[in-house]
Amino acid sequence: MTKTSYDIVIIGAGSVGNPAALFLAQRGLKVLVLDQHAGPGQGQNKAAIGGVRATHSDPAKISLALNSLQHFTTFQDTYGYDIGWKKGGYCFPAYDDTIEQTLKSLLQTQHSYGLEIDYYDADFIRQIVPGINEENLRGGTYSPGDGQVSPLMYADACWKVAQREGAEYHFNETVKAISLDRDRVTGVVTDRGSYTTGMVINAAGAAARQIGLLTDLNIPVQPDSHEAGISVPVKPFLDPLVVDLRPGADGRTSNFYFGQNHEGQIIFCYTPRKLFVGENIQSSSEFLPIISRRLIDLIPALQNLMVRRVWRGLYPMTPDGVMIVDEVQSLSGMYLAVGMCGQGFMLGPGVAECLANLVIEGEPTIDRDIFSDLSFSRDFSAHTETLK
Ligand SMILES: Cc1cc2nc3c(=O)[nH]c(=O)nc-3n(C[C@H](O)[C@H](O)[C@H](O)COP(=O)(O)OP(=O)(O)OC[C@H]3O[C@@H](n4cnc5c(N)ncnc54)[C@H](O)[C@@H]3O)c2cc1C
C-alpha cells in the first residue's frame, strides 16, 4: 500500500477532471488524478461526438463555453497537439414557426454575451448545409465560431500536457472511500492505496452520486443513456454541426444532430423522446434504423453512407439540466464538478478552469451572480424528475 500526500486529488480523468488537472498543475499545485479505467477519457468522454459550441441560452453555460472554446481553438498553438479541431459552426434549421420563433427569441441573450450567431433565410441554410431537404425550410441559425473536437484526441493530448505540467495520474484505480476529520477532507482511499490531501474534486461523471454518498452528500446526478454512431470517411461537404430540433415522425426521437468531423466521417446522435434512465450502455437494435431514416429525410444524399460503428453512453443528468460546480459548504476541501448532462465535453475545460480558480483564489472565473446558478444548494424541487 502506497501513501503519499497531494495538494488536491481529482476523482475522474474525464471531460472535466482531465483539464482540471492541467489547470491546477499549471498553477503549481501537486495534483493526483485517479481513474478506474485504463487511460484518460475512457468514461463518458469517449462517448461524446465532440460538438463544441458557445451558443447556449443559459448565461453560465455561455460564459463557461466561451472559455472552453478559447481553450480548444488555441490548444494546438499553445501546447503543440492536434485535437481534431474543426471550425465549421453550428446550424439549427427551422421547418416550422414554433422552432423559428424559439431560435429567434434566444438571439438577444446570445448577442448580449457577444456570441456570433444570427438567423438566416432558407437560401443561406441551403448553401451551408448542401443537399438539405428544402420542403418547408424557413431558415435557421448559424454560429460560425463553433465547431468540433475529437474527444479521444483531446483526452490524450490533455493528459500528456497535464503530466508535463506536473500532474500525476493513476489508472485502473477505483476510489472506495474519502477520509474525513470531522467536517474536513483529509484523504482518499482506493482499491490500491491511500493518499493524504486537504482537497478533493468529485469529477466522477455518471458515478458522481456514488462518490458523494461516500461522505453522505446526496448529489442529484442520475445518468440516462444516449446512442451515437459514425460513418466511414466521405468527401468533405458539410461544415457545420446540424441540430434538427423537430420531434421525429418515428415517435421515438426528439431532436437529432450530426456533423462531418475533421477526418470526413459523419458522426450522429439523437435524443430519445422517452429517456432511458440508468446505466445500460449496450447498443440497441432500434438506433441505427431510426437515425438513418432521420438523416436521409434531412439530407437524401446520405442514403448510401456506410456506417462504421455505433455506441451508447451516459449523460450525467441533474434534475434541471444544468451542471453543479461548487465548493461544498458543509465539508471543507470538497469540490464538485458534476452533472455535466449532454454538454460535458464542450463545457469541460471552461468548468475546469473555473474550478481551478475557485480552488486557488476562492473566486470563479465567471460573474458570481451567474456562477450561483451552478450551486450545489440551489433549489431543484421545481423539477419533476426525482432521483431513485
Ligand atoms: C452519445 C453521446 C454523445 C455526446 N455528445 C456530446 C457532445 O457532442 N458534446 C458534449 O459536450 N458532450 C457530449 N456528450 C456528453 C459528454 O460525454 C458528458 O457530458 C461528459 O463526458 C461528462 O464528463 P465528466 O467529466 O463529468 O464524466 P466522464 O468523462 O465520464 O469522467 C468521469 C470519470 O470518472 C471516473 N470514475 C467514476 N467513478 C470512479 C471511481 N470510484 N474511482 C475512480 N474513477 C472513477 C470514470 O472512470 C470516468 O473516467 C455526449 C454523450 C453521449 C453519451
Coordinates of N, CA, C and O in Angstrom, one line a residue, residues 9-12 34-36 173-178 187-192 195 200 210-211 214:
V9 N -6.7 16.0 -4.9 CA -6.9 14.7 -5.6 C -8.2 14.9 -6.4 O -9.2 15.3 -5.9
I10 N -8.1 14.5 -7.7 CA -9.2 14.6 -8.6 C -9.8 13.2 -8.9 O -9.0 12.4 -9.3
I11 N -11.0 13.0 -8.6 CA -11.6 11.7 -8.9 C -12.2 11.8 -10.3 O -13.3 12.4 -10.5
G12 N -11.6 11.1 -11.3 CA -12.1 11.1 -12.6 C -11.2 11.8 -13.6 O -10.9 13.0 -13.5
L34 N -7.2 10.2 -10.1 CA -7.5 8.8 -10.0 C -8.6 8.4 -11.0 O -9.6 9.1 -11.0
D35 N -8.4 7.3 -11.7 CA -9.5 6.9 -12.6 C -9.5 5.3 -12.6 O -8.5 4.7 -12.7
Q36 N -10.7 4.8 -12.6 CA -10.9 3.4 -12.6 C -10.6 2.7 -13.9 O -10.3 1.5 -14.0
E173 N -7.5 2.4 -11.0 CA -7.5 2.6 -9.5 C -8.9 3.2 -9.2 O -9.2 4.3 -9.6
T174 N -9.7 2.5 -8.4 CA -11.0 2.9 -8.0 C -11.1 3.5 -6.6 O -10.6 2.9 -5.7
V175 N -11.7 4.6 -6.5 CA -11.9 5.3 -5.2 C -13.0 4.6 -4.4 O -14.1 4.3 -4.9
K176 N -12.6 4.2 -3.2 CA -13.5 3.5 -2.4 C -14.0 4.3 -1.2 O -15.1 4.0 -0.6
A177 N -13.2 5.2 -0.7 CA -13.6 6.0 0.5 C -12.9 7.4 0.5 O -11.9 7.5 -0.2
I178 N -13.5 8.3 1.2 CA -12.9 9.6 1.4 C -12.7 9.8 2.9 O -13.7 9.6 3.7
G187 N -8.3 12.8 3.1 CA -7.6 11.8 2.2 C -8.6 11.1 1.4 O -9.8 11.2 1.5
V188 N -8.0 10.2 0.5 CA -8.8 9.4 -0.4 C -8.2 8.0 -0.3 O -7.0 7.8 -0.3
V189 N -9.1 7.0 -0.2 CA -8.7 5.6 -0.2 C -9.2 4.9 -1.4 O -10.3 5.1 -1.8
T190 N -8.3 4.2 -2.1 CA -8.7 3.4 -3.3 C -8.5 1.9 -3.1 O -8.1 1.5 -2.0
D191 N -8.7 1.1 -4.1 CA -8.5 -0.3 -4.0 C -7.0 -0.6 -4.1 O -6.6 -1.8 -4.0
R192 N -6.2 0.4 -4.3 CA -4.8 0.1 -4.4 C -3.9 0.9 -3.5 O -2.7 0.8 -3.5
Y195 N -4.2 8.1 0.1 CA -3.5 9.3 -0.1 C -3.9 10.4 0.8 O -5.2 10.5 1.1
V200 N -10.4 17.6 -2.4 CA -10.8 16.6 -3.4 C -11.8 17.2 -4.4 O -12.7 17.9 -4.0
Q210 N -22.5 8.3 -6.4 CA -21.9 7.3 -5.5 C -20.7 7.9 -4.8 O -20.5 7.6 -3.6
I211 N -20.0 8.7 -5.5 CA -18.8 9.3 -4.8 C -19.3 10.3 -3.7 O -18.8 10.3 -2.6
L214 N -20.2 8.6 -0.4 CA -19.0 8.2 0.5 C -18.9 9.2 1.7 O -18.3 8.8 2.7

